[in-house]
Coordinates of C-alpha atoms in Angstrom, one line a residue:
Chain A
M1 CA 203.4 138.6 23.1
A2 CA 200.1 139.0 21.7
S3 CA 199.0 136.2 23.6
A4 CA 200.7 137.6 26.7
L5 CA 198.4 140.4 26.0
S6 CA 195.5 138.9 25.4
W7 CA 196.0 136.5 28.9
R8 CA 196.3 139.8 30.8
E9 CA 193.3 141.3 28.9
R10 CA 191.6 137.8 30.4
L11 CA 192.7 138.5 33.9
R12 CA 191.8 142.4 33.7
P13 CA 187.7 141.6 34.5
L14 CA 188.9 138.9 37.4
R15 CA 191.6 141.2 39.1
A16 CA 188.4 143.6 38.9
S17 CA 185.7 141.6 40.3
A18 CA 187.8 140.2 43.0
W19 CA 189.0 143.8 44.0
L20 CA 185.2 144.8 44.5
G21 CA 184.3 141.7 45.7
F22 CA 186.8 142.6 48.7
Q23 CA 185.6 146.4 49.1
I24 CA 182.2 145.0 49.5
E25 CA 183.2 142.1 52.0
S26 CA 185.7 144.0 54.3
N27 CA 185.7 147.9 53.1
W28 CA 182.3 148.7 54.2
S29 CA 182.2 147.1 57.5
D30 CA 183.7 147.3 61.0
P31 CA 187.1 145.2 60.6
I32 CA 186.2 143.7 64.4
V33 CA 182.5 143.0 63.0
F34 CA 184.4 141.3 60.1
A35 CA 186.0 139.1 61.7
V36 CA 183.8 137.8 64.6
Y37 CA 181.6 137.3 60.7
A38 CA 184.0 135.5 59.5
L39 CA 185.7 133.5 62.4
A40 CA 183.0 133.2 64.7
K41 CA 180.3 130.9 62.4
P42 CA 182.7 128.1 61.9
L43 CA 184.4 128.5 65.4
A44 CA 180.8 128.3 66.4
T45 CA 179.9 125.2 64.3
S46 CA 182.8 123.3 65.3
L47 CA 182.3 124.2 69.3
I48 CA 178.7 123.0 68.8
L49 CA 179.8 119.9 67.4
L50 CA 182.3 119.1 70.3
A51 CA 179.4 120.0 72.7
M52 CA 177.1 117.4 71.1
Y53 CA 180.0 115.0 71.4
K54 CA 180.9 115.6 75.0
V55 CA 177.3 115.0 75.6
V56 CA 177.2 112.0 74.4
I57 CA 180.9 110.3 74.3
G58 CA 181.9 112.6 77.2
G59 CA 185.3 111.3 76.8
E60 CA 188.4 112.7 75.0
V61 CA 188.3 114.6 71.6
S62 CA 191.3 112.6 70.2
D63 CA 188.7 109.9 68.9
P64 CA 189.1 110.1 65.3
R65 CA 185.3 110.2 64.8
F66 CA 185.4 113.3 66.3
V67 CA 188.6 114.7 64.7
A68 CA 186.8 113.4 61.1
L69 CA 183.7 115.9 61.6
Y70 CA 186.0 118.4 62.7
V71 CA 188.0 118.9 60.2
G72 CA 184.8 118.4 58.2
N73 CA 183.4 120.7 58.9
A74 CA 186.2 123.0 59.6
L75 CA 186.4 123.0 55.5
Y76 CA 183.1 123.1 54.8
V77 CA 183.4 126.5 55.3
F78 CA 184.7 126.9 51.4
V79 CA 181.3 125.3 50.5
N80 CA 179.7 128.2 52.7
L81 CA 181.4 130.9 51.3
L82 CA 182.8 129.9 48.0
L83 CA 179.7 128.2 46.4
V84 CA 177.1 130.2 48.4
G85 CA 178.8 133.0 47.4
L86 CA 178.8 133.1 43.9
S87 CA 175.2 132.9 44.0
W88 CA 174.9 135.6 46.5
A89 CA 176.9 137.7 43.8
V90 CA 174.0 137.5 41.6
F91 CA 171.6 138.1 43.9
E92 CA 173.2 140.9 45.5
D93 CA 173.8 142.5 41.9
R94 CA 170.5 142.1 40.8
E95 CA 168.5 143.0 43.5
Q96 CA 170.4 145.2 46.3
Y97 CA 172.8 147.2 44.3
K98 CA 171.0 147.0 40.7
M99 CA 174.1 146.3 39.0
L100 CA 173.8 143.1 36.8
K101 CA 172.3 144.3 33.9
Y102 CA 175.6 146.5 33.7
V103 CA 177.4 143.6 34.5
A104 CA 176.4 141.1 32.0
A105 CA 176.0 144.6 29.3
A106 CA 179.4 144.5 29.6
P107 CA 182.1 142.5 27.1
I108 CA 183.6 140.5 30.5
G109 CA 181.1 137.6 30.4
L110 CA 178.9 137.0 33.7
V111 CA 181.2 134.1 34.6
S112 CA 184.5 136.0 34.9
Y113 CA 182.6 138.3 36.9
L114 CA 181.4 135.8 39.3
L115 CA 184.8 134.2 39.4
G116 CA 186.7 137.1 40.4
R117 CA 183.8 137.7 42.8
S118 CA 184.1 134.4 44.5
L119 CA 188.1 134.9 44.6
T120 CA 188.2 137.4 47.8
K121 CA 185.3 134.2 49.4
F122 CA 188.1 131.6 48.4
V123 CA 191.0 133.9 50.4
L124 CA 188.5 134.7 53.5
A125 CA 187.5 130.5 53.3
T126 CA 191.3 129.4 53.7
I127 CA 192.0 132.4 56.5
S128 CA 188.8 131.0 58.3
A129 CA 189.5 127.1 58.0
I130 CA 193.2 127.9 58.8
L131 CA 191.9 129.6 61.8
V132 CA 189.6 126.6 62.8
L133 CA 191.8 123.6 61.9
L134 CA 194.7 125.4 64.1
F135 CA 192.2 125.9 66.9
G136 CA 191.6 122.2 66.4
I137 CA 195.5 121.5 67.0
F138 CA 196.1 124.2 69.7
V139 CA 193.2 124.4 71.5
L140 CA 191.1 121.4 71.3
G141 CA 194.5 119.1 71.3
L142 CA 193.2 117.5 68.1
H143 CA 196.1 115.0 66.5
L144 CA 196.5 116.3 62.8
R145 CA 199.5 115.2 60.6
V146 CA 200.6 118.5 59.1
T147 CA 204.1 117.8 57.5
P148 CA 204.9 119.2 54.1
L149 CA 203.5 116.5 51.9
S150 CA 200.1 116.7 53.9
V151 CA 199.7 120.0 53.3
L152 CA 200.9 119.7 49.8
T153 CA 198.2 116.8 49.7
L154 CA 195.8 119.3 50.9
V155 CA 196.3 122.0 48.8
A156 CA 196.1 119.6 45.8
A157 CA 192.7 118.6 46.9
L158 CA 191.8 122.3 47.3
G159 CA 192.6 123.7 44.1
V160 CA 190.6 120.2 42.6
G161 CA 187.7 120.4 45.3
A162 CA 187.6 124.5 44.5
V163 CA 186.8 123.3 41.1
G164 CA 184.2 121.1 42.0
I165 CA 182.6 123.9 44.3
V166 CA 183.1 126.8 42.0
A167 CA 181.1 124.4 39.5
V168 CA 178.5 124.2 41.5
G169 CA 178.0 127.4 42.6
L170 CA 177.9 128.3 39.1
V171 CA 174.5 126.1 38.8
L172 CA 173.2 127.9 41.8
A173 CA 174.3 131.2 40.6
G174 CA 172.2 129.9 37.1
L175 CA 169.6 129.5 39.4
S176 CA 169.3 132.7 41.5
M177 CA 169.2 135.0 37.9
V178 CA 166.1 132.8 36.9
F179 CA 164.6 132.9 40.2
A180 CA 162.8 135.9 42.3
R181 CA 163.9 137.1 46.2
Q182 CA 163.5 133.5 46.9
S183 CA 166.8 132.5 45.9
M184 CA 168.5 134.4 48.8
M185 CA 166.5 131.8 50.9
M186 CA 167.8 129.1 48.4
N187 CA 171.3 129.9 48.9
E188 CA 171.5 128.9 52.8
G189 CA 169.0 126.3 52.0
V190 CA 171.6 124.4 49.3
S191 CA 174.2 125.0 51.8
A192 CA 172.4 122.9 54.4
V193 CA 171.6 120.6 51.8
L194 CA 175.2 120.0 51.2
Y195 CA 176.1 120.1 54.7
L196 CA 173.7 116.9 54.8
F197 CA 175.3 115.1 51.7
C198 CA 178.6 115.6 51.4
G199 CA 180.3 113.7 54.4
V200 CA 180.6 116.6 56.5
V201 CA 179.8 115.8 59.9
F202 CA 178.8 112.0 59.2
P203 CA 179.4 110.0 57.1
P204 CA 177.1 109.4 53.6
D205 CA 177.1 105.7 54.6
L206 CA 174.7 106.8 57.3
L207 CA 172.1 108.0 54.5
P208 CA 168.9 106.2 53.5
A209 CA 170.5 103.7 50.4
L210 CA 168.1 106.0 48.0
L211 CA 170.2 109.4 48.9
R212 CA 173.5 107.8 48.9
P213 CA 174.2 108.3 45.2
V214 CA 173.6 111.6 45.5
A215 CA 176.4 112.1 48.0
L216 CA 178.8 109.9 45.2
A217 CA 178.0 112.3 42.9
L218 CA 178.9 115.4 44.6
P219 CA 182.7 116.6 44.1
M220 CA 183.4 118.1 47.8
T221 CA 182.4 114.2 49.1
Y222 CA 185.4 113.2 47.7
W223 CA 187.5 116.5 48.5
L224 CA 186.6 116.1 52.1
E225 CA 187.9 112.6 51.8
A226 CA 191.1 113.2 50.3
S227 CA 191.5 116.3 52.7
R228 CA 190.8 113.8 55.4
R229 CA 193.5 111.4 54.3
A230 CA 195.9 114.1 54.1
L231 CA 195.5 115.0 57.4
N232 CA 195.9 111.1 58.4
V233 CA 191.8 110.8 59.7
H234 CA 191.2 107.6 58.3
G235 CA 187.8 105.5 58.2
F236 CA 185.1 107.9 58.5
S237 CA 183.0 106.5 56.0
P238 CA 183.8 102.6 55.3
L239 CA 182.2 103.3 51.8
L240 CA 184.9 105.8 50.7
T241 CA 187.4 103.5 52.7
R242 CA 187.3 101.1 50.3
L243 CA 188.9 103.1 47.7
T244 CA 192.7 103.4 47.4
D245 CA 194.4 107.0 47.4
V246 CA 194.6 106.6 44.0
Q247 CA 191.1 105.5 42.7
L248 CA 189.8 108.0 45.2
A249 CA 192.1 110.9 43.6
A250 CA 191.1 110.1 40.1
I251 CA 187.3 109.4 40.7
F252 CA 187.4 113.3 42.7
V253 CA 189.1 114.3 39.7
A254 CA 186.5 113.3 37.1
V255 CA 183.3 114.0 39.3
A256 CA 185.2 117.8 39.5
F257 CA 185.6 118.5 36.1
A258 CA 182.4 116.3 35.1
W259 CA 180.3 119.5 37.1
L260 CA 182.7 122.1 35.7
V261 CA 181.7 120.6 32.0
L262 CA 177.8 120.8 33.4
A263 CA 177.7 123.7 35.1
R264 CA 178.8 125.7 32.6
W265 CA 176.4 124.3 30.0
I266 CA 173.8 125.0 32.8
F267 CA 174.8 128.5 33.4
G268 CA 174.7 129.7 30.0
R269 CA 171.3 127.9 29.4
L270 CA 170.2 129.9 32.4
E271 CA 171.9 132.7 31.6
R272 CA 170.3 133.2 28.1
R273 CA 167.0 132.5 29.3
A274 CA 167.0 135.4 31.9
R275 CA 168.4 137.2 29.3
A276 CA 165.4 136.3 27.1
E277 CA 163.1 136.7 29.9
G278 CA 164.3 140.3 31.0
L279 CA 165.4 138.7 34.4
L280 CA 168.8 140.7 34.7
D281 CA 167.3 143.4 36.4
I282 CA 164.1 142.3 38.1
T283 CA 163.9 143.5 41.6
T284 CA 162.1 141.5 43.7
A285 CA 163.2 141.8 47.3
W286 CA 163.9 145.9 47.7
Chain B
M1 CA 133.5 154.7 68.3
T2 CA 132.0 158.3 66.8
D3 CA 134.0 160.4 69.8
G4 CA 136.7 159.3 68.5
R5 CA 138.3 157.7 71.5
F6 CA 139.2 154.0 69.9
E7 CA 140.3 156.0 66.7
P8 CA 144.3 155.6 67.7
L9 CA 143.4 151.9 68.7
V10 CA 141.8 151.0 65.3
T11 CA 144.5 152.8 63.1
N12 CA 147.0 150.9 65.2
L13 CA 145.1 147.6 64.6
R14 CA 144.6 148.2 60.7
A15 CA 148.2 149.3 60.4
A16 CA 149.4 146.0 62.4
W17 CA 147.6 144.1 60.2
A18 CA 148.5 146.1 56.7
R19 CA 151.9 145.1 57.9
A20 CA 151.0 141.2 58.4
Y21 CA 148.8 140.9 55.4
V22 CA 152.1 141.8 53.1
R23 CA 154.0 138.8 54.9
I24 CA 151.4 136.5 55.4
F25 CA 149.6 137.1 51.6
A26 CA 152.7 138.5 49.2
A27 CA 154.7 135.1 50.1
S28 CA 152.3 132.7 49.0
R29 CA 151.8 134.8 45.0
E30 CA 155.4 132.5 44.8
P31 CA 155.1 129.1 45.2
S32 CA 158.5 128.3 44.7
W33 CA 158.3 129.9 48.6
I34 CA 157.5 126.7 49.6
L35 CA 160.5 124.9 48.3
T36 CA 163.2 127.6 49.6
E37 CA 161.8 128.3 52.6
T38 CA 160.6 125.3 54.5
L39 CA 162.0 122.2 52.6
L40 CA 165.7 123.4 52.4
P41 CA 166.4 124.7 55.3
V42 CA 164.8 122.0 57.6
I43 CA 167.1 119.6 55.9
G44 CA 170.2 121.4 57.4
M45 CA 168.7 120.0 60.5
C46 CA 168.6 116.0 59.5
A47 CA 172.8 116.7 59.4
Y48 CA 172.8 117.1 63.4
V49 CA 170.1 114.2 63.7
F50 CA 172.7 111.8 61.7
V51 CA 175.7 113.3 63.7
Y52 CA 173.8 111.9 67.0
R53 CA 173.2 108.5 65.0
A54 CA 176.9 108.5 63.8
L55 CA 178.1 108.6 67.3
G56 CA 175.5 106.2 68.7
A57 CA 173.4 108.3 70.8
P58 CA 169.9 107.6 72.1
R59 CA 167.3 108.5 70.3
A60 CA 166.0 111.2 73.0
F61 CA 168.9 113.3 71.8
E62 CA 167.1 113.7 68.3
A63 CA 164.7 115.4 70.1
F64 CA 167.1 117.8 71.1
V65 CA 167.6 118.8 67.2
V66 CA 164.0 118.7 66.3
L67 CA 163.5 121.3 69.0
G68 CA 166.7 122.8 68.3
G69 CA 165.2 123.1 64.4
V70 CA 161.9 124.4 65.2
M71 CA 162.9 127.1 67.3
M72 CA 166.4 128.2 64.7
A73 CA 163.7 128.9 62.5
Y74 CA 161.8 131.4 65.0
W75 CA 165.2 132.8 65.5
L76 CA 166.3 133.4 61.9
G77 CA 163.1 135.0 61.7
V78 CA 163.5 137.4 64.4
L79 CA 167.0 138.1 62.8
W80 CA 166.2 138.6 59.0
S81 CA 162.9 139.1 59.1
M82 CA 162.2 141.6 62.5
G83 CA 165.9 142.7 63.1
T84 CA 167.2 144.0 59.9
Q85 CA 163.7 144.5 58.3
F86 CA 163.6 148.4 59.3
Y87 CA 166.9 148.6 57.5
W88 CA 165.9 147.3 54.7
E89 CA 162.8 149.2 54.7
K90 CA 165.5 152.7 54.7
Q91 CA 167.2 151.2 51.6
D92 CA 163.9 150.3 49.9
G93 CA 162.7 153.8 50.2
N94 CA 159.6 152.4 52.6
L95 CA 160.7 153.6 56.1
E96 CA 159.7 157.0 55.5
F97 CA 156.0 156.1 55.0
Y98 CA 156.4 154.9 58.2
L99 CA 157.4 157.7 59.8
M100 CA 154.9 160.1 58.5
A101 CA 151.8 157.5 58.8
P102 CA 149.4 158.4 61.8
C103 CA 150.3 155.3 63.3
S104 CA 152.7 153.8 66.4
R105 CA 155.8 152.6 64.9
M106 CA 155.4 149.7 67.6
A107 CA 151.8 149.1 65.5
I108 CA 154.3 148.5 62.4
L109 CA 156.8 146.3 64.3
S110 CA 153.6 144.0 65.8
G111 CA 152.6 143.8 62.0
M112 CA 156.2 142.4 61.1
A113 CA 155.8 140.0 64.1
I114 CA 152.6 138.4 63.2
G115 CA 152.9 138.0 59.6
G116 CA 156.7 136.7 60.1
V117 CA 155.7 134.5 62.8
V118 CA 152.9 132.9 60.2
M119 CA 155.6 132.8 57.9
T120 CA 158.0 131.3 60.3
S121 CA 155.7 128.9 61.5
L122 CA 155.3 127.0 58.3
R123 CA 159.1 126.3 58.3
A124 CA 159.1 125.0 62.1
L125 CA 156.0 123.2 61.1
S126 CA 158.1 121.3 58.6
A127 CA 161.0 120.6 60.7
L128 CA 158.4 119.4 63.1
A129 CA 156.9 117.0 60.7
L130 CA 160.1 115.4 59.3
G131 CA 161.1 115.0 63.2
L132 CA 157.7 113.4 64.2
F133 CA 157.0 110.9 60.8
V134 CA 160.6 110.6 59.5
F135 CA 163.0 110.6 62.3
R136 CA 160.3 109.6 64.5
V137 CA 161.6 111.3 67.8
P138 CA 160.1 110.4 71.2
F139 CA 158.2 113.4 72.8
D140 CA 155.8 112.6 75.6
L141 CA 152.7 114.9 75.1
A142 CA 151.2 114.7 79.0
Q143 CA 152.7 118.0 79.6
G144 CA 151.8 119.0 76.0
W145 CA 149.5 122.6 76.6
T146 CA 152.4 123.9 79.5
A147 CA 155.1 123.0 76.9
L148 CA 152.3 125.0 73.9
A149 CA 152.1 128.0 76.8
V150 CA 156.0 128.3 76.9
F151 CA 156.5 128.2 73.0
L152 CA 154.0 130.7 73.0
L153 CA 155.9 132.7 75.6
T154 CA 159.3 132.2 74.3
L155 CA 158.0 133.3 71.3
G156 CA 156.5 136.7 72.5
S157 CA 160.1 137.1 74.0
L158 CA 162.2 136.2 71.0
Y159 CA 159.8 138.9 69.0
A160 CA 159.8 141.4 71.5
L161 CA 163.7 141.1 71.6
G162 CA 163.2 141.3 67.6
M163 CA 162.0 144.9 68.2
C164 CA 164.8 145.9 70.1
L165 CA 166.9 144.8 67.0
A166 CA 165.2 146.6 64.5
S167 CA 166.1 149.8 65.7
L168 CA 169.8 148.7 67.2
F169 CA 170.1 147.4 63.2
L170 CA 168.4 150.7 61.7
M171 CA 171.0 152.7 63.5
Y172 CA 173.6 150.2 62.9
G173 CA 173.7 150.9 58.9
R174 CA 175.2 148.8 56.3
E175 CA 177.4 146.4 58.7
V176 CA 173.8 145.3 59.7
W177 CA 174.2 142.2 57.5
H178 CA 177.6 141.0 59.6
V179 CA 175.9 141.4 62.6
A180 CA 172.7 139.6 62.0
H181 CA 175.0 136.8 60.2
A182 CA 177.0 136.6 63.2
L183 CA 174.1 136.2 65.7
E184 CA 173.0 133.1 64.4
E185 CA 175.6 129.9 64.4
P186 CA 177.6 131.8 67.7
V187 CA 174.0 132.2 69.4
Y188 CA 172.7 128.6 68.6
L189 CA 176.3 127.3 70.3
A190 CA 175.2 130.0 73.2
N191 CA 172.0 128.6 73.4
G192 CA 172.2 125.5 73.3
L193 CA 170.3 124.9 70.7
Y194 CA 171.3 121.0 69.8
F195 CA 172.5 119.5 73.1
P196 CA 171.6 120.3 76.9
I197 CA 172.5 123.9 78.0
R198 CA 174.3 122.8 80.7
A199 CA 176.7 121.1 78.7
L200 CA 178.2 124.3 77.9
G201 CA 178.7 125.5 81.9
P202 CA 179.0 128.1 83.2
W203 CA 179.5 129.9 80.1
G204 CA 175.3 128.9 79.8
W205 CA 174.5 131.2 81.7
A206 CA 175.6 133.6 79.4
A207 CA 173.1 133.3 77.2
V208 CA 170.3 132.5 79.7
S209 CA 170.5 136.2 80.7
T210 CA 170.6 137.6 77.6
I211 CA 168.8 135.7 74.9
P212 CA 165.0 134.2 76.1
L213 CA 165.6 131.5 73.0
A214 CA 167.6 128.8 75.7
I215 CA 165.4 129.6 78.9
G216 CA 161.9 128.7 76.3
L217 CA 164.4 125.5 75.6
D218 CA 165.4 123.9 78.5
A219 CA 161.5 124.5 79.7
M220 CA 160.0 123.1 76.9
R221 CA 162.7 119.9 77.0
Q222 CA 161.7 119.3 80.3
L223 CA 157.8 119.2 79.8
L224 CA 158.3 116.8 76.4
L225 CA 161.4 115.0 77.5
G226 CA 161.3 114.9 81.3
P227 CA 163.5 116.9 83.2
A228 CA 166.6 113.5 83.2
M229 CA 166.7 114.1 79.8
A230 CA 166.6 117.6 79.4
K231 CA 169.4 118.0 81.9
P232 CA 167.6 121.7 83.2
I233 CA 169.2 124.2 84.2
L234 CA 166.4 125.8 86.5
P235 CA 162.7 124.3 87.4
V236 CA 160.1 125.1 84.6
L237 CA 158.1 128.0 86.8
T238 CA 161.4 130.1 86.9
E239 CA 162.1 129.3 83.5
I240 CA 158.5 131.0 83.0
W241 CA 158.5 133.8 85.1
I242 CA 161.6 134.5 83.7
L243 CA 160.3 134.8 79.8
V244 CA 156.9 136.6 81.2
G245 CA 159.3 139.3 82.2
A246 CA 161.6 138.7 79.8
V247 CA 158.3 139.9 77.1
F248 CA 157.7 143.3 79.1
V249 CA 161.5 144.0 79.1
Y250 CA 162.1 143.9 75.6
L251 CA 158.9 145.4 75.0
A252 CA 159.2 148.1 77.1
V253 CA 163.1 148.3 75.8
A254 CA 162.3 147.9 72.4
V255 CA 159.5 151.3 72.3
A256 CA 162.6 153.5 74.3
M257 CA 164.9 152.8 71.5
L258 CA 162.7 153.3 68.5
R259 CA 162.1 156.6 69.7
W260 CA 165.6 157.6 70.6
T261 CA 166.4 155.6 67.5
E262 CA 164.0 157.9 65.4
N263 CA 165.5 161.1 67.2
Q264 CA 168.5 160.7 67.0
G265 CA 168.3 159.8 63.1
K266 CA 166.0 162.5 62.4
K267 CA 168.7 165.1 64.4
R268 CA 171.9 163.3 62.2
G269 CA 169.4 163.6 59.1
T270 CA 170.6 160.1 58.7
L271 CA 166.7 158.1 59.1
I272 CA 166.2 158.5 55.2
L273 CA 169.9 158.4 54.3
R274 CA 170.4 155.1 52.2
H275 CA 173.2 153.0 51.8
Q276 CA 174.6 154.5 54.8

């Protein structure tokens, strides 16, 4: 009983911060505007890629190269919302709402609070990714294998992928605590950098040899490859195609959890620094 | 000067400079700004260059991406440094000072635009340098001066549109955040930032008729890449006249909207009401 109560106690801050995140994300804005924002962005990016593809190839969208980049782009919304959302929460709470110092002073801990805030983003990203993939299947006529097993594999990949994404997001959130207002641009910038490195819309093989190890050190690279395989999209990256499914899964899990351990340590260090230097309540943007 | 005929002009110029000064010099006080506001966003542009490479597209298509990356920097500046600025000033408690100041609101908006252009140009130049020196995109500079004139006209019309957005967003309240976000990728798509606008078919005309970004890009592509590659929608001269018209129309609309928003705000008592 004591143990169960302890779990409930532990989950309470997550629940409260998730609810707060939902209120901030949705309740304060017109649902139509919000839907446009949550759906229009990823859909527009997909259509940009479709236009680029049509201009160059001019043919059918059934080309596995297009299907692979479409899937990568549809799933990248998790990085945009979940990863960037963690550091946005720090930025907003410190600079705009000026609440971060109170959260830091509360016994729940900043990590629990941020994870709770990211839950809303996770739900949003899931809705967005599903709708963009459905648009691809039913409107563009993409051939994706959707079976119970493929969905299960996709969900499992997303589970591990989410751990990796949150881990990288925690590093970014830690940096947001010690940076001034430019952390706002850093969020957008990191999202763009990861779009380049994770094999979202082009295989990491195309990156200069010097930068390829960066792509291979990121959990999102393996997550996207695993998700593509789950949907029967093969051969996007010759570099990753060499790995068997088991090898890919093993490397993916190892990289994601290595990032989690590293990120927790980095976040702790940065949080201590922010507390020591009085950076939790500075306002530099508003 | 002593008879006071030029006093309003001088006051407005000083107000514009004062507002621009904050943007130009305050940013330089935080060196990490250079990394976060120039290098990082520009790297995102590279992904689209690699998409064209992965698809085996001719090199000239990479020039589309670089030009699009340059203009994207300005569009983001228009959205976030012009459009949302009055809303942020209200949140920060500065808006009432602007309203009390003995100068035109347009002078303040012009100062924001000038400061914004200077700041954004650093990012745009980074994109251009990356395109020219790293990706070695093939630009034909034979009509470079005309392209520069088109670029400046496009900037003028975009920032005039930004002045209209400033009033609109001030009225919109906190939903503005989502609206501004919604005007990013969909606008890149509608304005053919990385591909010829003709690829959109009739939908392309919808963008052309609202946001001057597509027209400016189309003209610059024709001048720097040649009409065969640019697949233009209109001749350059027609596009130049449209851009000139857009500057005046958007400026007139901005003045009218600013007055209307201010009056409405005063009547409803929402002009200085924060978190609305």
